[in-house]
mmCIF file of C-alpha atoms and ligand atoms in Angstrom:
data_model
loop_
_atom_site.group_PDB
_atom_site.id
_atom_site.type_symbol
_atom_site.label_atom_id
_atom_site.label_comp_id
_atom_site.label_asym_id
_atom_site.label_seq_id
_atom_site.Cartn_x
_atom_site.Cartn_y
_atom_site.Cartn_z
ATOM 1 C CA UNK A 1 -42.232 130.095 11.967
ATOM 2 C CA UNK A 2 -41.181 127.533 9.554
ATOM 3 C CA UNK A 3 -39.515 128.917 6.251
ATOM 4 C CA UNK A 4 -42.440 127.144 4.125
ATOM 5 C CA UNK A 5 -45.113 129.168 6.285
ATOM 6 C CA UNK A 6 -43.199 132.393 5.881
ATOM 7 C CA UNK A 7 -43.009 131.978 2.185
ATOM 8 C CA UNK A 8 -46.727 131.389 1.966
ATOM 9 C CA UNK A 9 -47.353 134.290 4.296
ATOM 10 C CA UNK A 10 -45.192 136.564 2.137
ATOM 11 C CA UNK A 11 -46.700 135.290 -1.125
ATOM 12 C CA UNK A 12 -50.068 136.116 0.221
ATOM 13 C CA UNK A 13 -48.988 139.453 1.324
ATOM 14 C CA UNK A 14 -47.531 140.172 -2.011
ATOM 15 C CA UNK A 15 -50.843 139.195 -3.606
ATOM 16 C CA UNK A 16 -52.901 141.445 -1.400
ATOM 17 C CA UNK A 17 -50.546 144.132 -2.090
ATOM 18 C CA UNK A 18 -50.956 143.802 -5.775
ATOM 19 C CA UNK A 19 -54.582 143.676 -5.694
ATOM 20 C CA UNK A 20 -54.479 146.780 -3.271
ATOM 21 C CA UNK A 21 -52.404 148.630 -6.045
ATOM 22 C CA UNK A 22 -54.879 147.763 -8.766
ATOM 23 C CA UNK A 23 -57.762 148.913 -6.581
ATOM 24 C CA UNK A 24 -56.022 152.065 -5.677
ATOM 25 C CA UNK A 25 -55.183 152.874 -9.212
ATOM 26 C CA UNK A 26 -58.865 152.330 -10.248
ATOM 27 C CA UNK A 27 -59.891 154.647 -7.590
ATOM 28 C CA UNK A 28 -57.444 157.373 -8.578
ATOM 29 C CA UNK A 29 -58.502 157.178 -12.271
ATOM 30 C CA UNK A 30 -62.292 157.494 -11.044
ATOM 31 C CA UNK A 31 -61.419 160.376 -8.673
ATOM 32 C CA UNK A 32 -59.376 162.240 -11.574
ATOM 33 C CA UNK A 33 -62.235 161.869 -13.838
ATOM 34 C CA UNK A 34 -64.510 163.295 -11.570
ATOM 35 C CA UNK A 35 -62.337 166.417 -10.899
ATOM 36 C CA UNK A 36 -61.479 167.042 -14.765
ATOM 37 C CA UNK A 37 -65.025 166.568 -16.065
ATOM 38 C CA UNK A 38 -67.254 168.198 -13.237
ATOM 39 C CA UNK A 39 -69.888 168.665 -15.964
ATOM 40 C CA UNK A 40 -70.284 165.106 -16.067
ATOM 41 C CA UNK A 41 -70.198 164.578 -12.270
ATOM 42 C CA UNK A 42 -73.328 162.759 -11.103
ATOM 43 C CA UNK A 43 -73.109 165.224 -8.182
ATOM 44 C CA UNK A 44 -75.349 167.573 -10.256
ATOM 45 C CA UNK A 45 -78.953 166.715 -10.548
ATOM 46 C CA UNK A 46 -80.028 166.192 -14.129
ATOM 47 C CA UNK A 47 -82.090 163.704 -16.015
ATOM 48 C CA UNK A 48 -81.413 160.000 -16.091
ATOM 49 C CA UNK A 49 -81.638 158.137 -19.368
ATOM 50 C CA UNK A 50 -85.118 157.169 -18.507
ATOM 51 C CA UNK A 51 -86.074 160.626 -18.246
ATOM 52 C CA UNK A 52 -86.278 160.509 -14.533
ATOM 53 C CA UNK A 53 -84.754 163.203 -12.142
ATOM 54 C CA UNK A 54 -81.323 161.937 -11.177
ATOM 55 C CA UNK A 55 -80.806 162.038 -7.234
ATOM 56 C CA UNK A 56 -78.074 164.113 -5.850
ATOM 57 C CA UNK A 57 -75.414 162.193 -4.455
ATOM 58 C CA UNK A 58 -73.917 162.958 -1.286
ATOM 59 C CA UNK A 59 -70.384 163.893 -1.398
ATOM 60 C CA UNK A 60 -68.028 162.816 1.312
ATOM 61 C CA UNK A 61 -64.576 163.831 1.665
ATOM 62 C CA UNK A 62 -62.430 161.224 3.251
ATOM 63 C CA UNK A 63 -59.142 161.773 4.750
ATOM 64 C CA UNK A 64 -57.333 158.541 5.207
ATOM 65 C CA UNK A 65 -54.163 158.713 7.149
ATOM 66 C CA UNK A 66 -52.058 156.193 5.320
ATOM 67 C CA UNK A 67 -51.584 152.823 3.960
ATOM 68 C CA UNK A 68 -49.196 151.367 6.739
ATOM 69 C CA UNK A 69 -50.854 147.968 7.501
ATOM 70 C CA UNK A 70 -53.226 145.139 6.262
ATOM 71 C CA UNK A 71 -55.604 146.601 8.729
ATOM 72 C CA UNK A 72 -55.602 149.969 7.081
ATOM 73 C CA UNK A 73 -56.051 148.499 3.666
ATOM 74 C CA UNK A 74 -59.099 146.765 4.923
ATOM 75 C CA UNK A 75 -60.418 149.917 6.485
ATOM 76 C CA UNK A 76 -60.052 151.771 3.205
ATOM 77 C CA UNK A 77 -61.680 149.007 1.165
ATOM 78 C CA UNK A 78 -64.591 149.006 3.566
ATOM 79 C CA UNK A 79 -64.934 152.824 3.015
ATOM 80 C CA UNK A 80 -64.739 152.518 -0.742
ATOM 81 C CA UNK A 81 -67.098 149.593 -0.950
ATOM 82 C CA UNK A 82 -69.828 151.350 1.263
ATOM 83 C CA UNK A 83 -69.824 154.882 -0.276
ATOM 84 C CA UNK A 84 -70.356 153.865 -3.954
ATOM 85 C CA UNK A 85 -72.631 155.983 -6.375
ATOM 86 C CA UNK A 86 -75.263 152.996 -6.639
ATOM 87 C CA UNK A 87 -75.615 153.683 -2.773
ATOM 88 C CA UNK A 88 -75.842 157.597 -3.469
ATOM 89 C CA UNK A 89 -72.512 158.975 -2.568
ATOM 90 C CA UNK A 90 -69.726 160.203 -4.262
ATOM 91 C CA UNK A 91 -66.296 159.563 -2.307
ATOM 92 C CA UNK A 92 -63.532 161.834 -2.371
ATOM 93 C CA UNK A 93 -60.466 160.140 -0.856
ATOM 94 C CA UNK A 94 -57.176 161.494 0.087
ATOM 95 C CA UNK A 95 -54.286 159.553 1.543
ATOM 96 C CA UNK A 96 -52.018 161.428 4.212
ATOM 97 C CA UNK A 97 -49.434 159.019 4.068
ATOM 98 C CA UNK A 98 -48.796 159.413 7.639
ATOM 99 C CA UNK A 99 -48.721 163.144 7.774
ATOM 100 C CA UNK A 100 -50.969 165.308 9.791
ATOM 101 C CA UNK A 101 -50.156 168.466 7.608
ATOM 102 C CA UNK A 102 -51.508 166.512 4.506
ATOM 103 C CA UNK A 103 -54.589 165.643 6.570
ATOM 104 C CA UNK A 104 -55.210 169.180 7.593
ATOM 105 C CA UNK A 105 -54.510 170.196 3.933
ATOM 106 C CA UNK A 106 -57.044 167.526 2.656
ATOM 107 C CA UNK A 107 -59.642 168.881 5.092
ATOM 108 C CA UNK A 108 -59.395 172.534 4.014
ATOM 109 C CA UNK A 109 -59.687 171.157 0.336
ATOM 110 C CA UNK A 110 -62.822 169.189 1.044
ATOM 111 C CA UNK A 111 -64.519 172.629 2.713
ATOM 112 C CA UNK A 112 -63.406 174.439 -0.309
ATOM 113 C CA UNK A 113 -65.036 171.821 -2.471
ATOM 114 C CA UNK A 114 -68.290 172.229 -0.345
ATOM 115 C CA UNK A 115 -68.538 168.549 0.280
ATOM 116 C CA UNK A 116 -71.507 167.404 2.434
ATOM 117 C CA UNK A 117 -69.462 165.325 5.170
ATOM 118 C CA UNK A 118 -65.745 164.890 6.035
ATOM 119 C CA UNK A 119 -64.587 161.540 7.346
ATOM 120 C CA UNK A 120 -61.358 161.796 9.335
ATOM 121 C CA UNK A 121 -59.236 158.824 10.121
ATOM 122 C CA UNK A 122 -56.774 160.928 12.117
ATOM 123 C CA UNK A 123 -53.110 159.839 12.268
ATOM 124 C CA UNK A 124 -52.357 161.525 15.808
ATOM 125 C CA UNK A 125 -54.823 162.456 18.598
ATOM 126 C CA UNK A 126 -53.694 166.081 19.002
ATOM 127 C CA UNK A 127 -53.699 169.457 17.075
ATOM 128 C CA UNK A 128 -57.122 169.292 15.384
ATOM 129 C CA UNK A 129 -58.776 172.386 16.876
ATOM 130 C CA UNK A 130 -57.973 174.775 14.237
ATOM 131 C CA UNK A 131 -58.907 172.967 10.954
ATOM 132 C CA UNK A 132 -62.126 171.448 12.818
ATOM 133 C CA UNK A 133 -63.206 174.716 13.814
ATOM 134 C CA UNK A 134 -62.902 175.792 9.982
ATOM 135 C CA UNK A 135 -65.139 172.824 9.146
ATOM 136 C CA UNK A 136 -67.708 173.595 11.884
ATOM 137 C CA UNK A 137 -67.687 177.348 10.620
ATOM 138 C CA UNK A 138 -68.410 176.208 6.899
ATOM 139 C CA UNK A 139 -70.985 174.107 8.390
ATOM 140 C CA UNK A 140 -69.573 170.471 7.102
ATOM 141 C CA UNK A 141 -70.143 167.883 9.624
ATOM 142 C CA UNK A 142 -67.218 165.732 10.755
ATOM 143 C CA UNK A 143 -67.262 162.164 11.438
ATOM 144 C CA UNK A 144 -63.929 160.875 13.054
ATOM 145 C CA UNK A 145 -63.328 157.053 12.462
ATOM 146 C CA UNK A 146 -61.051 154.572 13.889
ATOM 147 C CA UNK A 147 -58.424 156.680 15.966
ATOM 148 C CA UNK A 148 -59.605 159.532 18.285
ATOM 149 C CA UNK A 149 -59.053 163.207 18.389
ATOM 150 C CA UNK A 150 -58.507 164.975 21.442
ATOM 151 C CA UNK A 151 -60.154 168.505 21.472
ATOM 152 C CA UNK A 152 -61.517 170.475 24.535
ATOM 153 C CA UNK A 153 -64.623 171.401 22.609
ATOM 154 C CA UNK A 154 -66.105 168.232 21.625
ATOM 155 C CA UNK A 155 -68.734 170.041 19.366
ATOM 156 C CA UNK A 156 -65.814 170.290 16.680
ATOM 157 C CA UNK A 157 -66.795 166.924 15.467
ATOM 158 C CA UNK A 158 -70.167 165.467 15.098
ATOM 159 C CA UNK A 159 -69.648 161.746 15.839
ATOM 160 C CA UNK A 160 -66.751 159.244 16.450
ATOM 161 C CA UNK A 161 -66.820 155.369 15.707
ATOM 162 C CA UNK A 162 -63.996 153.191 16.463
ATOM 163 C CA UNK A 163 -62.217 150.707 18.945
ATOM 164 C CA UNK A 164 -61.593 151.099 22.586
ATOM 165 C CA UNK A 165 -57.775 150.773 22.378
ATOM 166 C CA UNK A 166 -57.149 150.948 25.958
ATOM 167 C CA UNK A 167 -59.584 148.012 26.372
ATOM 168 C CA UNK A 168 -57.813 146.176 23.844
ATOM 169 C CA UNK A 169 -54.450 146.541 25.682
ATOM 170 C CA UNK A 170 -56.101 145.641 29.014
ATOM 171 C CA UNK A 171 -57.475 142.448 27.384
ATOM 172 C CA UNK A 172 -54.041 141.569 26.261
ATOM 173 C CA UNK A 173 -52.768 142.052 29.817
ATOM 174 C CA UNK A 174 -55.312 139.921 31.554
ATOM 175 C CA UNK A 175 -54.778 137.095 29.124
ATOM 176 C CA UNK A 176 -50.895 137.382 29.927
ATOM 177 C CA UNK A 177 -51.514 137.202 33.539
ATOM 178 C CA UNK A 178 -53.508 134.113 33.089
ATOM 179 C CA UNK A 179 -51.210 132.591 30.670
ATOM 180 C CA UNK A 180 -48.119 133.085 32.928
ATOM 181 C CA UNK A 181 -50.111 131.742 35.932
ATOM 182 C CA UNK A 182 -50.793 128.431 33.726
ATOM 183 C CA UNK A 183 -47.437 128.061 32.876
ATOM 184 C CA UNK A 184 -46.494 128.423 36.633
ATOM 185 C CA UNK A 185 -44.307 131.615 35.881
ATOM 186 C CA UNK A 186 -46.294 134.074 37.703
ATOM 187 C CA UNK A 187 -43.477 134.786 40.013
ATOM 188 C CA UNK A 188 -40.564 134.393 37.700
ATOM 189 C CA UNK A 189 -38.951 137.739 36.108
ATOM 190 C CA UNK A 190 -40.388 138.045 32.782
ATOM 191 C CA UNK A 191 -38.635 140.043 30.052
ATOM 192 C CA UNK A 192 -41.105 142.159 27.787
ATOM 193 C CA UNK A 193 -40.285 143.680 24.504
ATOM 194 C CA UNK A 194 -42.837 146.329 23.442
ATOM 195 C CA UNK A 195 -43.097 147.306 19.818
ATOM 196 C CA UNK A 196 -45.364 150.508 19.765
ATOM 197 C CA UNK A 197 -47.467 151.618 16.879
ATOM 198 C CA UNK A 198 -47.091 155.193 15.604
ATOM 199 C CA UNK A 199 -46.564 157.392 18.428
ATOM 200 C CA UNK A 200 -49.275 159.955 19.665
ATOM 201 C CA UNK A 201 -52.103 157.928 18.039
ATOM 202 C CA UNK A 202 -54.871 156.690 19.917
ATOM 203 C CA UNK A 203 -54.387 153.177 18.877
ATOM 204 C CA UNK A 204 -50.703 153.368 20.222
ATOM 205 C CA UNK A 205 -51.669 155.391 23.378
ATOM 206 C CA UNK A 206 -54.438 153.141 24.531
ATOM 207 C CA UNK A 207 -52.536 149.603 23.952
ATOM 208 C CA UNK A 208 -49.457 151.305 25.596
ATOM 209 C CA UNK A 209 -51.600 152.380 28.583
ATOM 210 C CA UNK A 210 -52.856 148.708 28.750
ATOM 211 C CA UNK A 211 -49.452 147.240 29.041
ATOM 212 C CA UNK A 212 -48.103 150.054 31.251
ATOM 213 C CA UNK A 213 -51.021 149.054 33.941
ATOM 214 C CA UNK A 214 -49.854 145.386 33.859
ATOM 215 C CA UNK A 215 -46.297 146.600 34.179
ATOM 216 C CA UNK A 216 -47.130 148.449 37.166
ATOM 217 C CA UNK A 217 -49.164 145.803 38.770
ATOM 218 C CA UNK A 218 -46.548 143.232 38.387
ATOM 219 C CA UNK A 219 -42.969 143.801 40.002
ATOM 220 C CA UNK A 220 -41.652 140.810 38.101
ATOM 221 C CA UNK A 221 -42.753 142.046 34.419
ATOM 222 C CA UNK A 222 -39.663 143.905 33.373
ATOM 223 C CA UNK A 223 -39.712 146.224 30.269
ATOM 224 C CA UNK A 224 -36.593 145.083 28.518
ATOM 225 C CA UNK A 225 -37.155 147.500 25.536
ATOM 226 C CA UNK A 226 -39.743 149.734 24.021
ATOM 227 C CA UNK A 227 -39.478 151.237 20.537
ATOM 228 C CA UNK A 228 -41.871 152.531 17.873
ATOM 229 C CA UNK A 229 -42.350 150.034 15.092
ATOM 230 C CA UNK A 230 -44.717 152.395 13.293
ATOM 231 C CA UNK A 231 -47.289 149.617 12.649
ATOM 232 C CA UNK A 232 -45.253 148.246 9.884
ATOM 233 C CA UNK A 233 -43.564 144.874 9.478
ATOM 234 C CA UNK A 234 -40.251 146.286 8.115
ATOM 235 C CA UNK A 235 -39.754 148.632 11.001
ATOM 236 C CA UNK A 236 -40.612 146.063 13.547
ATOM 237 C CA UNK A 237 -38.493 143.503 11.930
ATOM 238 C CA UNK A 238 -35.526 146.051 12.058
ATOM 239 C CA UNK A 239 -36.138 146.806 15.911
ATOM 240 C CA UNK A 240 -36.417 143.148 16.824
ATOM 241 C CA UNK A 241 -33.386 142.151 14.892
ATOM 242 C CA UNK A 242 -31.115 144.838 16.802
ATOM 243 C CA UNK A 243 -32.670 143.907 20.114
ATOM 244 C CA UNK A 244 -31.729 140.181 19.550
ATOM 245 C CA UNK A 245 -28.254 141.118 18.640
ATOM 246 C CA UNK A 246 -27.703 142.486 22.198
ATOM 247 C CA UNK A 247 -29.736 139.947 24.241
ATOM 248 C CA UNK A 248 -31.874 136.878 23.493
ATOM 249 C CA UNK A 249 -33.153 137.034 26.758
ATOM 250 C CA UNK A 250 -36.785 137.717 25.879
ATOM 251 C CA UNK A 251 -40.060 136.302 27.181
ATOM 252 C CA UNK A 252 -42.926 138.171 25.598
ATOM 253 C CA UNK A 253 -42.993 140.263 22.816
ATOM 254 C CA UNK A 254 -45.969 142.771 22.678
ATOM 255 C CA UNK A 255 -46.655 144.013 19.329
ATOM 256 C CA UNK A 256 -49.133 146.795 18.668
ATOM 257 C CA UNK A 257 -50.414 145.184 15.346
ATOM 258 C CA UNK A 258 -50.225 142.269 13.245
ATOM 259 C CA UNK A 259 -47.998 143.786 10.742
ATOM 260 C CA UNK A 260 -45.389 144.435 13.485
ATOM 261 C CA UNK A 261 -45.848 140.638 14.739
ATOM 262 C CA UNK A 262 -44.893 139.387 11.224
ATOM 263 C CA UNK A 263 -41.643 141.597 11.429
ATOM 264 C CA UNK A 264 -40.828 140.279 15.070
ATOM 265 C CA UNK A 265 -41.720 136.649 13.641
ATOM 266 C CA UNK A 266 -38.939 137.087 11.022
ATOM 267 C CA UNK A 267 -36.479 138.650 13.418
ATOM 268 C CA UNK A 268 -36.751 135.850 15.840
ATOM 269 C CA UNK A 269 -36.675 132.852 13.249
ATOM 270 C CA UNK A 270 -33.358 134.680 11.932
ATOM 271 C CA UNK A 271 -32.020 134.713 15.688
ATOM 272 C CA UNK A 272 -32.802 130.878 15.685
ATOM 273 C CA UNK A 273 -35.866 131.282 18.286
ATOM 274 C CA UNK A 274 -39.291 130.271 18.125
ATOM 275 C CA UNK A 275 -42.428 132.060 19.081
ATOM 276 C CA UNK A 276 -46.139 131.076 19.816
ATOM 277 C CA UNK A 277 -47.870 128.337 21.557
ATOM 278 C CA UNK A 278 -44.976 125.800 21.675
ATOM 279 C CA UNK A 279 -42.180 128.508 21.198
ATOM 280 C CA UNK A 280 -39.321 130.372 23.288
ATOM 281 C CA UNK A 281 -41.407 133.512 23.168
ATOM 282 C CA UNK A 282 -44.910 134.572 23.839
ATOM 283 C CA UNK A 283 -46.181 136.711 20.823
ATOM 284 C CA UNK A 284 -49.139 139.052 21.507
ATOM 285 C CA UNK A 285 -50.616 140.773 18.595
ATOM 286 C CA UNK A 286 -53.459 143.212 17.829
ATOM 287 C CA UNK A 287 -56.036 143.692 14.998
ATOM 288 C CA UNK A 288 -56.644 140.025 13.967
ATOM 289 C CA UNK A 289 -56.589 140.458 10.287
ATOM 290 C CA UNK A 290 -56.736 137.422 7.943
ATOM 291 C CA UNK A 291 -52.990 136.677 7.949
ATOM 292 C CA UNK A 292 -52.668 137.703 11.767
ATOM 293 C CA UNK A 293 -55.297 135.115 12.588
ATOM 294 C CA UNK A 294 -53.756 132.653 10.265
ATOM 295 C CA UNK A 295 -50.582 132.919 12.068
ATOM 296 C CA UNK A 296 -52.454 132.521 15.296
ATOM 297 C CA UNK A 297 -54.239 129.270 14.158
ATOM 298 C CA UNK A 298 -50.734 128.165 13.048
ATOM 299 C CA UNK A 299 -49.751 128.540 16.787
ATOM 300 C CA UNK A 300 -47.159 131.295 15.988
ATOM 301 C CA UNK A 301 -49.060 134.286 17.696
ATOM 302 C CA UNK A 302 -50.357 133.479 21.202
ATOM 303 C CA UNK A 303 -52.980 136.108 21.229
ATOM 304 C CA UNK A 304 -54.422 138.127 18.607
ATOM 305 C CA UNK A 305 -56.551 140.959 20.185
ATOM 306 C CA UNK A 306 -59.370 142.035 17.779
ATOM 307 C CA UNK A 307 -59.476 145.582 16.480
ATOM 308 C CA UNK A 308 -62.227 145.583 13.737
ATOM 309 C CA UNK A 309 -61.481 147.887 10.572
ATOM 310 C CA UNK A 310 -64.788 147.516 8.809
ATOM 311 C CA UNK A 311 -66.149 150.972 9.579
ATOM 312 C CA UNK A 312 -67.735 151.759 6.283
ATOM 313 C CA UNK A 313 -71.088 150.550 7.240
ATOM 314 C CA UNK A 314 -70.903 152.280 10.716
ATOM 315 C CA UNK A 315 -70.001 155.508 9.091
ATOM 316 C CA UNK A 316 -72.894 155.276 6.584
ATOM 317 C CA UNK A 317 -75.384 154.631 9.483
ATOM 318 C CA UNK A 318 -74.119 158.173 11.166
ATOM 319 C CA UNK A 319 -74.492 159.907 7.604
ATOM 320 C CA UNK A 320 -77.828 158.297 6.938
ATOM 321 C CA UNK A 321 -78.998 159.299 10.483
ATOM 322 C CA UNK A 322 -77.804 162.839 9.737
ATOM 323 C CA UNK A 323 -79.350 162.756 6.312
ATOM 324 C CA UNK A 324 -82.756 161.909 7.798
ATOM 325 C CA UNK A 325 -82.584 164.735 10.307
ATOM 326 C CA UNK A 326 -81.707 162.726 13.325
ATOM 327 C CA UNK A 327 -78.821 162.822 15.767
ATOM 328 C CA UNK A 328 -76.294 160.016 15.825
ATOM 329 C CA UNK A 329 -74.728 158.861 18.778
ATOM 330 C CA UNK A 330 -71.677 161.204 19.724
ATOM 331 C CA UNK A 331 -69.316 157.945 20.291
ATOM 332 C CA UNK A 332 -69.953 154.473 19.139
ATOM 333 C CA UNK A 333 -67.568 151.706 20.399
ATOM 334 C CA UNK A 334 -67.237 148.543 18.213
ATOM 335 C CA UNK A 335 -67.685 145.403 20.228
ATOM 336 C CA UNK A 336 -64.481 143.172 19.897
ATOM 337 C CA UNK A 337 -62.977 139.966 21.281
ATOM 338 C CA UNK A 338 -59.601 138.182 21.496
ATOM 339 C CA UNK A 339 -58.483 135.095 19.744
ATOM 340 C CA UNK A 340 -56.233 132.084 20.951
ATOM 341 C CA UNK A 341 -55.101 129.345 18.421
ATOM 342 C CA UNK A 342 -57.511 126.809 19.636
ATOM 343 C CA UNK A 343 -60.425 129.058 18.797
ATOM 344 C CA UNK A 344 -59.591 129.497 15.205
ATOM 345 C CA UNK A 345 -60.481 127.483 12.012
ATOM 346 C CA UNK A 346 -60.011 128.254 8.320
ATOM 347 C CA UNK A 347 -63.580 128.680 8.092
ATOM 348 C CA UNK A 348 -63.899 131.212 10.856
ATOM 349 C CA UNK A 349 -61.085 133.180 9.517
ATOM 350 C CA UNK A 350 -62.613 133.421 5.967
ATOM 351 C CA UNK A 351 -65.968 134.680 7.282
ATOM 352 C CA UNK A 352 -64.584 137.633 9.045
ATOM 353 C CA UNK A 353 -64.214 139.755 5.967
ATOM 354 C CA UNK A 354 -60.799 141.207 6.517
HETATM 355 O O1 AHR B 401 -55.795 152.449 14.305
HETATM 356 C C1 AHR B 401 -55.827 151.314 14.090
HETATM 357 C C2 AHR B 401 -54.500 150.816 13.984
HETATM 358 O O2 AHR B 401 -53.846 151.402 12.709
HETATM 359 C C3 AHR B 401 -54.517 149.327 13.760
HETATM 360 O O3 AHR B 401 -54.134 148.577 14.785
HETATM 361 C C4 AHR B 401 -52.925 149.203 12.808
HETATM 362 O O4 AHR B 401 -52.984 147.991 12.248
HETATM 363 C C5 AHR B 401 -53.296 150.444 11.997
HETATM 364 O O5 AHR B 401 -52.297 150.754 11.228
#
């Protein structure tokens, strides 16, 4: 990546970060006012200024797992923009900062506050039985969004909507097979660095499983390193920098999200290596965020596998079905695709909304 492009990307990221902070502050003030002034809460029925009876808002307790990536920011915004008062909702959001303990505490708090629905974006896949049983016993439907929960009893949650993370990994592997064939390297030894996402999240487990299948199917694919980048740019940068200090013999870097790919790009550049379409290293990423796709369009990421974060309207569809007395599908997979540099234009990227 050229220094100029990196500067532009960092500027864009800083701008996005500031906007996010402003939005977060506004949301926090809004939520605090609702807690401090229960008498004013629009949740209660009463009279509107025009003398009509105000409609009761549907109260949603949303446990968001954190704020680790551009994807997550887009996901939070999608929820906040969907569950508005104008649309008939009161959204209580809790940011768990990557802690399952905090998510469990937030769910218990939502139950105490007698919310109508709980939406859970779970940080890890296991360990949810107890708290989900509590929600079920209290009669609060739980909608799981994005990553999955693994429970023996699937009646512990009402519905799930998100991506097929294993299929995403498989798409990446199929593409890599083709790419190496086109380059005439299908029999060469290929050294792969794997930067994983947060461990024990279904996003990490699925994408890792996809790569593992590829490694098992190709004797010449060698796993040079596998470390957890926590879905963040900073951690991925550190990992890649340290790997390159030991050896620069890297053919492919498989990053489990765009932010990790940015960190890897920085480390490669520092080590005097290039990546992407005409680079020394093949770079694979997941998410297809605006910045990730821009890096792909610029030829710096060879493949960006889509993981769509715009779940607000999808969760809303589930809730309106339940509100109308219907039964939403237990599982809804989002249709997704992959992107290579040649497929991308500025216009297409801007249209995608994240
Ligand atoms: O669960 C979705 C993953 O979590 C996204 O790929 C990643 O960017 C995010 O933080």
